[in-house]
Amino acid sequence: MYLHLGSGVILNQRNIIGIFDMDKTTVTQKGRVYLSNKEKRGKIVNVTDKIPKSFVLYVEKKEERIYISQMSTSTLLKRSLLENCKNINN
């Protein structure tokens, strides 16, 4: 099962650790420091040119990446649930 983040980026749902709201995360100092450290290490993939609304923590082969998306967390959740329902019905 896969999740489309926008701009042609598709991730395997099996490797998604969490989907986080950008506004709520960057309000706290810990959230800003976390994202800043990931950016300094080159672990952030920006999927959009628009204002980011969410980010996805993704781990593949023990390698963490942060995908920043213009999609809201609720939209990404709905997409993942719809994809799961399609697979159950098949």
Tab-separated table of N, CA and C in Angstrom:
chain	number	residue	atom	x	y	z
A	1	MET	N	0.828	-1.158	0.000
A	1	MET	CA	0.000	0.000	0.000
A	1	MET	C	0.888	1.243	0.000
A	2	TYR	N	0.460	2.217	-0.736
A	2	TYR	CA	1.264	3.413	-0.930
A	2	TYR	C	0.470	4.664	-0.611
A	3	LEU	N	1.205	5.727	-0.279
A	3	LEU	CA	0.586	7.005	0.030
A	3	LEU	C	1.186	8.069	-0.878
A	4	HIS	N	0.307	8.768	-1.602
A	4	HIS	CA	0.735	9.842	-2.504
A	4	HIS	C	0.791	11.139	-1.709
A	5	LEU	N	1.984	11.775	-1.666
A	5	LEU	CA	2.174	13.007	-0.899
A	5	LEU	C	1.967	14.265	-1.717
A	6	GLY	N	1.844	14.112	-3.021
A	6	GLY	CA	1.752	15.265	-3.911
A	6	GLY	C	3.012	15.363	-4.755
A	7	SER	N	2.918	16.086	-5.856
A	7	SER	CA	4.056	16.303	-6.769
A	7	SER	C	4.701	14.998	-7.232
A	8	GLY	N	3.902	13.949	-7.352
A	8	GLY	CA	4.407	12.685	-7.869
A	8	GLY	C	5.213	11.853	-6.885
A	9	VAL	N	5.235	12.229	-5.618
A	9	VAL	CA	5.980	11.475	-4.610
A	9	VAL	C	5.043	10.482	-3.932
A	10	ILE	N	5.442	9.214	-3.989
A	10	ILE	CA	4.644	8.135	-3.425
A	10	ILE	C	5.526	7.343	-2.463
A	11	LEU	N	5.015	7.099	-1.244
A	11	LEU	CA	5.771	6.363	-0.237
A	11	LEU	C	5.063	5.071	0.136
A	12	ASN	N	5.846	4.067	0.450
A	12	ASN	CA	5.307	2.809	0.940
A	12	ASN	C	4.808	3.029	2.366
A	13	GLN	N	3.526	2.780	2.612
A	13	GLN	CA	2.942	3.024	3.932
A	13	GLN	C	3.596	2.193	5.026
A	14	ARG	N	4.138	1.079	4.661
A	14	ARG	CA	4.790	0.200	5.630
A	14	ARG	C	5.962	0.895	6.332
A	15	ASN	N	6.580	1.860	5.639
A	15	ASN	CA	7.767	2.529	6.171
A	15	ASN	C	7.471	3.888	6.805
A	16	ILE	N	6.201	4.267	6.849
A	16	ILE	CA	5.831	5.550	7.444
A	16	ILE	C	5.713	5.376	8.954
A	17	ILE	N	6.465	6.198	9.682
A	17	ILE	CA	6.425	6.168	11.143
A	17	ILE	C	5.322	7.086	11.670
A	18	GLY	N	5.160	8.243	11.029
A	18	GLY	CA	4.135	9.167	11.474
A	18	GLY	C	3.913	10.300	10.496
A	19	ILE	N	2.747	10.917	10.601
A	19	ILE	CA	2.395	12.084	9.795
A	19	ILE	C	2.095	13.201	10.792
A	20	PHE	N	2.770	14.340	10.634
A	20	PHE	CA	2.718	15.398	11.629
A	20	PHE	C	2.302	16.728	11.017
A	21	ASP	N	1.555	17.488	11.779
A	21	ASP	CA	1.126	18.824	11.376
A	21	ASP	C	2.298	19.793	11.530
A	22	MET	N	2.618	20.505	10.476
A	22	MET	CA	3.765	21.406	10.478
A	22	MET	C	3.578	22.553	11.479
A	23	ASP	N	2.385	23.154	11.503
A	23	ASP	CA	2.142	24.277	12.413
A	23	ASP	C	2.278	23.868	13.874
A	24	LYS	N	1.708	22.752	14.222
A	24	LYS	CA	1.743	22.308	15.620
A	24	LYS	C	3.150	21.897	16.040
A	25	THR	N	3.918	21.352	15.124
A	25	THR	CA	5.269	20.912	15.449
A	25	THR	C	6.226	22.087	15.592
A	26	THR	N	6.105	23.058	14.711
A	26	THR	CA	7.058	24.171	14.734
A	26	THR	C	6.740	25.215	15.793
A	27	VAL	N	5.632	25.068	16.497
A	27	VAL	CA	5.313	25.976	17.604
A	27	VAL	C	6.265	25.725	18.774
A	28	THR	N	6.654	24.473	18.968
A	28	THR	CA	7.530	24.137	20.088
A	28	THR	C	8.999	24.235	19.682
A	29	GLN	N	9.823	24.550	20.653
A	29	GLN	CA	11.258	24.633	20.385
A	29	GLN	C	11.824	23.266	20.013
A	30	LYS	N	11.369	22.214	20.685
A	30	LYS	CA	11.845	20.858	20.376
A	30	LYS	C	11.538	20.486	18.928
A	31	GLY	N	10.340	20.847	18.475
A	31	GLY	CA	9.955	20.550	17.092
A	31	GLY	C	10.836	21.294	16.094
A	32	ARG	N	11.086	22.573	16.354
A	32	ARG	CA	11.940	23.369	15.458
A	32	ARG	C	13.360	22.829	15.437
A	33	VAL	N	13.891	22.461	16.608
A	33	VAL	CA	15.254	21.916	16.692
A	33	VAL	C	15.336	20.594	15.946
A	34	TYR	N	14.335	19.739	16.122
A	34	TYR	CA	14.310	18.439	15.439
A	34	TYR	C	14.375	18.617	13.919
A	35	LEU	N	13.494	19.467	13.389
A	35	LEU	CA	13.468	19.700	11.939
A	35	LEU	C	14.738	20.381	11.456
A	36	SER	N	15.268	21.288	12.241
A	36	SER	CA	16.507	21.975	11.882
A	36	SER	C	17.676	20.996	11.792
A	37	ASN	N	17.759	20.083	12.758
A	37	ASN	CA	18.830	19.071	12.741
A	37	ASN	C	18.713	18.145	11.532
A	38	LYS	N	17.494	17.757	11.202
A	38	LYS	CA	17.289	16.898	10.026
A	38	LYS	C	17.683	17.637	8.746
A	39	GLU	N	17.357	18.924	8.696
A	39	GLU	CA	17.706	19.712	7.511
A	39	GLU	C	19.223	19.838	7.368
A	40	LYS	N	19.931	20.076	8.464
A	40	LYS	CA	21.393	20.194	8.440
A	40	LYS	C	22.045	18.902	7.968
A	41	ARG	N	21.420	17.766	8.267
A	41	ARG	CA	21.957	16.454	7.875
A	41	ARG	C	21.504	16.023	6.482
A	42	GLY	N	20.727	16.863	5.827
A	42	GLY	CA	20.260	16.535	4.481
A	42	GLY	C	19.200	15.457	4.448
A	43	LYS	N	18.432	15.355	5.509
A	43	LYS	CA	17.422	14.294	5.625
A	43	LYS	C	16.020	14.770	5.275
A	44	ILE	N	15.890	15.993	4.777
A	44	ILE	CA	14.574	16.528	4.442
A	44	ILE	C	14.394	16.569	2.931
A	45	VAL	N	13.254	16.043	2.498
A	45	VAL	CA	12.865	16.081	1.092
A	45	VAL	C	11.632	16.968	1.008
A	46	ASN	N	11.759	18.095	0.327
A	46	ASN	CA	10.640	19.016	0.184
A	46	ASN	C	9.858	18.645	-1.066
A	47	VAL	N	8.610	18.275	-0.887
A	47	VAL	CA	7.768	17.781	-1.968
A	47	VAL	C	6.989	18.914	-2.637
A	48	THR	N	7.040	20.114	-2.065
A	48	THR	CA	6.188	21.190	-2.544
A	48	THR	C	6.913	22.530	-2.619
A	49	ASP	N	6.413	23.379	-3.501
A	49	ASP	CA	6.860	24.765	-3.557
A	49	ASP	C	5.895	25.656	-2.781
A	50	LYS	N	4.769	25.082	-2.387
A	50	LYS	CA	3.726	25.814	-1.673
A	50	LYS	C	4.008	25.801	-0.169
A	51	ILE	N	3.142	26.456	0.578
A	51	ILE	CA	3.294	26.481	2.032
A	51	ILE	C	3.111	25.061	2.574
A	52	PRO	N	4.098	24.554	3.318
A	52	PRO	CA	3.988	23.187	3.842
A	52	PRO	C	2.957	23.102	4.962
A	53	LYS	N	2.180	22.020	4.933
A	53	LYS	CA	1.164	21.807	5.963
A	53	LYS	C	1.478	20.620	6.852
A	54	SER	N	2.284	19.695	6.332
A	54	SER	CA	2.572	18.490	7.105
A	54	SER	C	3.945	17.951	6.732
A	55	PHE	N	4.396	17.033	7.575
A	55	PHE	CA	5.587	16.271	7.194
A	55	PHE	C	5.411	14.823	7.607
A	56	VAL	N	6.087	13.964	6.858
A	56	VAL	CA	5.991	12.524	7.077
A	56	VAL	C	7.365	12.012	7.479
A	57	LEU	N	7.419	11.316	8.616
A	57	LEU	CA	8.653	10.662	9.046
A	57	LEU	C	8.662	9.281	8.415
A	58	TYR	N	9.694	9.005	7.629
A	58	TYR	CA	9.767	7.797	6.807
A	58	TYR	C	11.105	7.112	7.069
A	59	VAL	N	11.076	5.814	7.282
A	59	VAL	CA	12.311	5.054	7.520
A	59	VAL	C	12.380	3.915	6.522
A	60	GLU	N	13.497	3.859	5.808
A	60	GLU	CA	13.728	2.774	4.859
A	60	GLU	C	15.183	2.351	4.967
A	61	LYS	N	15.386	1.068	5.185
A	61	LYS	CA	16.733	0.520	5.361
A	61	LYS	C	17.487	1.272	6.457
A	62	LYS	N	16.813	1.486	7.589
A	62	LYS	CA	17.356	2.160	8.770
A	62	LYS	C	17.759	3.611	8.510
A	63	GLU	N	17.290	4.186	7.428
A	63	GLU	CA	17.599	5.568	7.054
A	63	GLU	C	16.337	6.418	7.211
A	64	GLU	N	16.415	7.420	8.111
A	64	GLU	CA	15.285	8.323	8.324
A	64	GLU	C	15.267	9.440	7.298
A	65	ARG	N	14.076	9.782	6.855
A	65	ARG	CA	13.863	10.927	5.970
A	65	ARG	C	12.598	11.636	6.418
A	66	ILE	N	12.578	12.932	6.194
A	66	ILE	CA	11.394	13.744	6.456
A	66	ILE	C	10.905	14.247	5.096
A	67	TYR	N	9.666	13.949	4.778
A	67	TYR	CA	9.049	14.444	3.543
A	67	TYR	C	8.081	15.550	3.913
A	68	ILE	N	8.315	16.744	3.383
A	68	ILE	CA	7.454	17.888	3.654
A	68	ILE	C	6.452	18.011	2.518
A	69	SER	N	5.162	18.115	2.889
A	69	SER	CA	4.082	18.104	1.907
A	69	SER	C	3.146	19.299	2.088
A	70	GLN	N	2.504	19.688	1.000
A	70	GLN	CA	1.497	20.742	1.052
A	70	GLN	C	0.143	20.194	1.492
A	71	MET	N	0.033	18.874	1.577
A	71	MET	CA	-1.215	18.232	1.989
A	71	MET	C	-1.364	18.312	3.513
A	72	SER	N	-2.590	18.486	3.973
A	72	SER	CA	-2.834	18.501	5.418
A	72	SER	C	-2.737	17.074	5.966
A	73	THR	N	-2.560	16.981	7.259
A	73	THR	CA	-2.486	15.650	7.880
A	73	THR	C	-3.789	14.880	7.676
A	74	SER	N	-4.930	15.576	7.738
A	74	SER	CA	-6.216	14.888	7.555
A	74	SER	C	-6.361	14.357	6.123
A	75	THR	N	-5.888	15.109	5.142
A	75	THR	CA	-5.939	14.640	3.751
A	75	THR	C	-5.070	13.403	3.563
A	76	LEU	N	-3.873	13.432	4.130
A	76	LEU	CA	-2.975	12.274	4.007
A	76	LEU	C	-3.561	11.059	4.717
A	77	LEU	N	-4.187	11.280	5.868
A	77	LEU	CA	-4.823	10.169	6.580
A	77	LEU	C	-5.965	9.582	5.757
A	78	LYS	N	-6.800	10.442	5.184
A	78	LYS	CA	-7.906	9.961	4.345
A	78	LYS	C	-7.379	9.168	3.155
A	79	ARG	N	-6.317	9.659	2.536
A	79	ARG	CA	-5.731	8.937	1.393
A	79	ARG	C	-5.235	7.568	1.814
A	80	SER	N	-4.589	7.497	2.966
A	80	SER	CA	-4.071	6.201	3.413
A	80	SER	C	-5.208	5.245	3.744
A	81	LEU	N	-6.286	5.756	4.367
A	81	LEU	CA	-7.428	4.902	4.695
A	81	LEU	C	-8.143	4.430	3.440
A	82	LEU	N	-8.293	5.312	2.460
A	82	LEU	CA	-8.926	4.919	1.194
A	82	LEU	C	-8.122	3.834	0.497
A	83	GLU	N	-6.813	3.990	0.513
A	83	GLU	CA	-5.949	2.987	-0.127
A	83	GLU	C	-6.069	1.650	0.595
A	84	ASN	N	-6.114	1.686	1.925
A	84	ASN	CA	-6.280	0.451	2.695
A	84	ASN	C	-7.611	-0.216	2.403
A	85	CYS	N	-8.690	0.565	2.273
A	85	CYS	CA	-10.008	0.008	1.956
A	85	CYS	C	-10.023	-0.629	0.578
A	86	LYS	N	-9.365	-0.008	-0.386
A	86	LYS	CA	-9.303	-0.581	-1.740
A	86	LYS	C	-8.633	-1.937	-1.700
A	87	ASN	N	-7.560	-2.067	-0.916
A	87	ASN	CA	-6.834	-3.328	-0.855
A	87	ASN	C	-7.638	-4.403	-0.141
A	88	ILE	N	-8.448	-4.024	0.836
A	88	ILE	CA	-9.258	-4.997	1.552
A	88	ILE	C	-10.364	-5.541	0.653
A	89	ASN	N	-10.936	-4.675	-0.182
A	89	ASN	CA	-12.027	-5.076	-1.057
A	89	ASN	C	-11.573	-5.927	-2.239
A	90	ASN	N	-10.314	-5.948	-2.538
A	90	ASN	CA	-9.816	-6.728	-3.684
A	90	ASN	C	-9.533	-8.160	-3.311
